Structures are given as structure tokens and as C-alpha cells.
């Protein structure tokens, strides 16, 4: 007897699944203890079905979700449609119909995961989604299984391949944001509306899921602040390099005394930091913990085969657990009361780029403003003035989000200074 | 009821276990579903026992293994003594007495693992050893659980922290091998007899275990060729840098058409390769596979807390499986017939450093020798002659182990050339 699978969607990732099942059949069979069989594939309409059949795809394509939901021989539903609807409704119905579910849908899991996880648990069903964070990198299962013995204190991740590709062009080759975006779009890495990738929204979805696995806390997507890469200028990139840093879009989740804090923001990484050499479309998750100390998990964050590999690993795990009679366990069992950090407890070094008129006393005035918020400087760089304006770059010592908000308010309130950019700086 | 543990040995790693059990108690309790309790600790003799008690270690120390073996309340034995004997005997006895076993002992597992694994399986007991490879990096469980869906084609690893610390000094700061060794010994990274670390023996043990998890093949330690770092000179390091490479001691296991091949050798890594920036005592395992493509797992390869974290993760896994009633499963279930590669199928680029007398026609003669073995050059560098001898550096295109053996034999047979060093070169 084989384990029958119903696929929802037959896009790029989905079509990587038959590749793996074929190319790696004996290992997968040994691990699953049973043949995995794609019994039905849901597609949008008759037109898509005809197109796929004509292209030589030899599957039982269906256009009505009920054909899968009502098929009692199908044990596992694999959702690879993306976006919120109809994925949410279909997964809900699949769970209600007693089917285990695998998904790679980070948007959905980050925004409606709680309900789906609760429903799966209630029904004694598996709901796995390794592919939802960092595609091919097996980070969720590693956090859930191997880091059970450890206490994670901070997770830093290069979690979005598109923006990392763009940042690599901007850092290594000095491209502007606009040129990098155009190239990413030309290569198919960025969509015509690139907002989710470049504004840190996609990475914020992943930060929500990492918070659950790394810290046992279910924060809401709205609680993850996100700042994108569109405001980064070649000047910022150049000064970062000069000071020994590389700028990347980093998702971070950390636990402070009062709770956890998650955000996505452009971050100055010291060149020697392992995340600093994660380039192009690659992703990496850097974990700081009391036991291991520092560990990093690196790989492709997207793509057909990497994502399909994570999906099939989830399917195998479900197949094994069905055999073992313990299939109902949640993907992530680590759960604590969710506490959000007090902004006063969230600290980092920061980079400030400020324009000021090139007049006597401006530097003193600037120092006074920072001093009034008890912020001290680690490095200051006044760049050559053009006669009328001077550009001042400051790397601060540690300051809190409260101090950051206060000093930002003061800087923008006075007409002497134009605050160009503020980015987090990771200490050595 | 708690799950009782018997510790064999109370050295550096063992004493990290109570740290984790205390500092991370609620998460570990949730994951284990039961309190983990160190019931007894085996130490060498009364003297060690008195010393440990006097130092404030509040454990039930025993000096006779039978006190643990015959204690029916002890479910899990954790062996952290290292070396072959008496660890091998004690683990065997523990399994025979019906106890699950966790070990961090790579020497033992690489050389006598087969028998111990078979005995555990025969008895329906768990025998886990995540900490045996790359200390804190959860690479074995990741290969066993997450990469089940994938087919691994090559594993490259920086697997020995001591030699990597030394290579970092030699590469980044131009130190000699001797100076780097002295520093490693002064810092306690290298033992007074550093053979296992610097000659690649320790990394070869790990390659044996990685072969099992990555390729399902149980190769013998004797089948892993190993070359150490003691022959690397500052000249080699300098020319590597000049040509865009970093030299590291790399363990590699790859599958060819005829079977697998494992070796440990100094390797020229392109500077852009993720392994090239793994520095100091850190370890990393770089996995090439048909699904994910390229992934890397980075972290501390040794040390008290990282290693203890892996050990406790194993203990938690056993505790959970005891509860679930499926504790007898092998750590690694991937197993195929072991086939060792034909040397003609094992290919790589190579670096040759050769001294020759500074006479006319020598370069032609050298080119003839390589050409006679059908080996072509990718880069050739003739370094300034000192009047009597010239140093020639060659980076070849791909050649097989058979070609390597043949050309090496020819070069050493003729008196015109002195073959200084031959190292593998990883292609871009």
C-alpha cells in the first residue's frame, strides 16, 4: 500500500516533488517505509489542466478541491499555491477532512498559523511547513529537534533571497538600489511589485515563524517592525565598507529581560561575521544560544528543488509517523507565554547619516542632541563638505529603542539637520 | 517519575550537562516530558571522587561501572570518557544490560561503531552520538531527518577545530606551522602529542561517520586516506592567496559512479567558497546534494557547552521516544551496500609545488611529464629563481587519483625535480 498525496497547485515548487520522488526513490522509500504517490493534483481550471497534460505531465489533475477532500485514500495534502486565499480555506477543509497537511506558505502561516496549528492539533493531525522559512535550509526542524536542549537568545537571518541578491550587487559592485532592482526583476528574482521582498515583509513573515520555533512565542506579524532596503544609498554602502561593515537586510528575533523583540532592518554586519559572506540569493540563519554559542545554517532560500526537498522531508516525516502511530504531534512543541519586549530593553549600536549645513558649531549642536539622550559615539566621520552642506556619519555605542525614538524625534524637530538614514549596527 | 541517567566520566563536556539541565530546565522538561536526572557518575577512582566532591560537585559518584549497570532505575548511560577502552567495554555492557546509550566518542564510533550499532539494534535500544561529529553542530540528526528527501553527492567539512585554528593563523597572519602549533598548545587547543589533530586522523574519524549518515555506507577508518597540515609551508599559503585561494584542512566524502571516496587533506578553497571563511576553532559541514544544492552547517566543533548541548539533545530524544514507545530506532536508518570508488573515478584539480634546477629546458621536461599522463594546466607560476633552483607552481585541470599517483611517481623518479607539495584544489 502506498501513501497517497494530494497536491494543491502545480507551479515551480510542486513540479520539483516528482523529480525528487523519482531521482531519490529508494532512499525515500526506505525512509517513508512506503511508496509515496501523488494521487491527485489540484489546478485552477480546465485550461491549466489541458496545458499541463499537453506539456507531458502525467498526473491526475483535478479542478475541484472536493475531489481531493472527499478522496479517503488521500492521507496527505500538500499546499503549494501561496498567498492567503484560497490556501487558507483549502488547508482548513483538508484538516477538517482528517488529512495531514504540508505547506510552504509563509504568508499564510505567519498570519493565520495559530488557527491552523490549533485545528491540526485538535484533530490529531500533522501540519508541517519546513519550507516556509529559508526554503531549502532545514532550520525549523533543527530548532525543534536539535536545539531542544539549548536556550536561544537571538536569531539573525538573511531571510530574503531577492533583497540579498540586490544588496550583494549594491555592496560588491556599487550598484544603486534602482539598478539592483531592475536586474533582480530581469532575472525573475523580483516580481513587478517587489514590495514584499524589498520592504522586509517577506522576511518579517519568516521572523514570526522563527519566533515560535526559537523562542516558543507566537508573536503577531504586526508586532514585527520592518524597514526595507529601498532607502539605502551608495553613500551608505561606501561608508559601511570604509568602516569594516557589510550592509544586509537582516531579520532578528531576540529575547530581552521583558520579552522578545522581532524586526527586519538593514543592518551593518562586521565583515568577519558569518552572515556577512552570505551572498546573492542564498539565505542563512545565525543562532546565538547559551549552549552551542553560535551556529549558522546556510543554503538556498527559494527555488524549485530546494523548496521541494523541504516539502518532501515533511511528507516523509508524516509517512513515518503514520507507521509509528504518533502522527499527531505538533511540528513545534516549544510554547511559552508570549511577552513582547519593552522598547527600553531592546538595544543595539546604530548608524546615523546626517546632512547639516556647513556652518560653525553644527557638530557641537549634534553632539549635544545625542548627549541629551545619553547616547555616546563609537565612531564619527565628517565627510568633505561641498561648501553648503556637510555629511556626518555616526556609529553609536549601544542605545535602546526608546533612546532611538527620542533622538530621532529631536533630530527631525530641528531644522539644522537632515536625518538621511538610521540603521542597526551589529557589534563585533 | 524522572528519567535517570548514568554518566561515564566527569571531564569538561560531562560537567556541561548539569549546566544545561539547570539553565534550560523548563524547556528541557517540556521536551522530555519528564525530569532528566543524573543519578550516578562513574569516575576513575576514590581520589578523583574525593577531589570532585571537595570541589563542590554534588553528584552520586561511583568508581565501579557495575554500580551503574546493575542499577535498574538508570535508563540512559552517557559515555564521555573518550578513547577506545574502557569506553568500548562499558558501552557494550550498558547495551547488554538494556540501557540506552549516548556517546560523543568519535574515535570509538568510527572504529567500532558497526558492532555497537548492531548490538543496540539487536537489543531494541537507542545508541545516539550527535556530538561525535562537529561538536555543537547538529549535522548528524539533520542528515538523518531533514536530508532524507535529498541525495547527497559530496560532503566537505572543516572538521577539526585545532588544525583550523592553526591554518587560520598560518593563512591570515602568515605564521609557520611550528608557530601555529606552539600557540595552539599554549591555548590548550592542541595536546602535547598533536598527531590526531594535525595529521587529519580526528577529521578522518568524522568522515567515517558522515559517510554513514550522508551516503548510507559504512566505510572503515582505514579506507579514509588522510594527509595533515604539517607539510604546509608559508610559500604554499602565500601562493594560494595570490591565486585567490585559502588553504584549509578539509574532510571530503563523495560518491562517484563506482562508489564513495573519503579523504582528509589540505585543500585550496576559492575565497568565495562558504568554507573559506570558517575560521579559528569553528567547524562547518558543507553539503552538496541534488535537491537543496548547497547547504552549510556551521558552529563550534568542540568545547564544553556546545558538545554538552548535542549530548543533551540526544538524551531528550531518547526520553521522548521512551514515552512514545518507539525508542529502538537506529540513529541513522540510511544504509546501502558499501562500495568504495575506483581511484580512476575520483577527480579533482590539484596544486603542485616543485623545485627544479634553474636550467634551460626544465619547464619543457615538466610539461612533458604532465602531458604524458594527460594532465593539463589551469595556471602555472614560475617563481623567481635564486640562481640555482626555481620554484614552479602548477594548478591543474581535473585529474583522477590514478593520474595523480602516476604523475607523482614520475616526478619523484627523475632527479630533475623535487616535488615539494601536492594539494587538492576545489574548483569554483
PDB file of C-alpha atoms in Angstrom, chain A residues 4 16 26 41 52 69 108 150 166 222 271 278 314 328 334 339 366-367 379 387 404:
ATOM      1  CA  UNK A   4      -1.349   8.932  -1.260  1.00  0.00           C
ATOM      2  CA  UNK A  16      10.084  19.638  -8.151  1.00  0.00           C
ATOM      3  CA  UNK A  26      14.997   4.100  -2.994  1.00  0.00           C
ATOM      4  CA  UNK A  41      -3.160  17.459  -8.333  1.00  0.00           C
ATOM      5  CA  UNK A  52      -0.196  20.680 -18.194  1.00  0.00           C
ATOM      6  CA  UNK A  69     -11.052  16.313   0.201  1.00  0.00           C
ATOM      7  CA  UNK A 108      -0.371  32.224   5.498  1.00  0.00           C
ATOM      8  CA  UNK A 150      19.595  24.753  24.130  1.00  0.00           C
ATOM      9  CA  UNK A 166      20.218  43.157  -4.626  1.00  0.00           C
ATOM     10  CA  UNK A 222       2.020  43.266  13.099  1.00  0.00           C
ATOM     11  CA  UNK A 271      32.938  41.825   7.676  1.00  0.00           C
ATOM     12  CA  UNK A 278      26.130  35.120   2.639  1.00  0.00           C
ATOM     13  CA  UNK A 314       7.945  16.880   5.750  1.00  0.00           C
ATOM     14  CA  UNK A 328      -0.471  13.942  15.690  1.00  0.00           C
ATOM     15  CA  UNK A 334       8.043  24.675  22.248  1.00  0.00           C
ATOM     16  CA  UNK A 339       5.774  38.514  26.025  1.00  0.00           C
ATOM     17  CA  UNK A 366      24.715  67.492  17.068  1.00  0.00           C
ATOM     18  CA  UNK A 367      26.820  66.168  19.936  1.00  0.00           C
ATOM     19  CA  UNK A 379      32.935  56.425  15.538  1.00  0.00           C
ATOM     20  CA  UNK A 387      30.599  74.345   0.742  1.00  0.00           C
ATOM     21  CA  UNK A 404      16.478  55.822  19.306  1.00  0.00           C
TER      22      UNK A 404
END
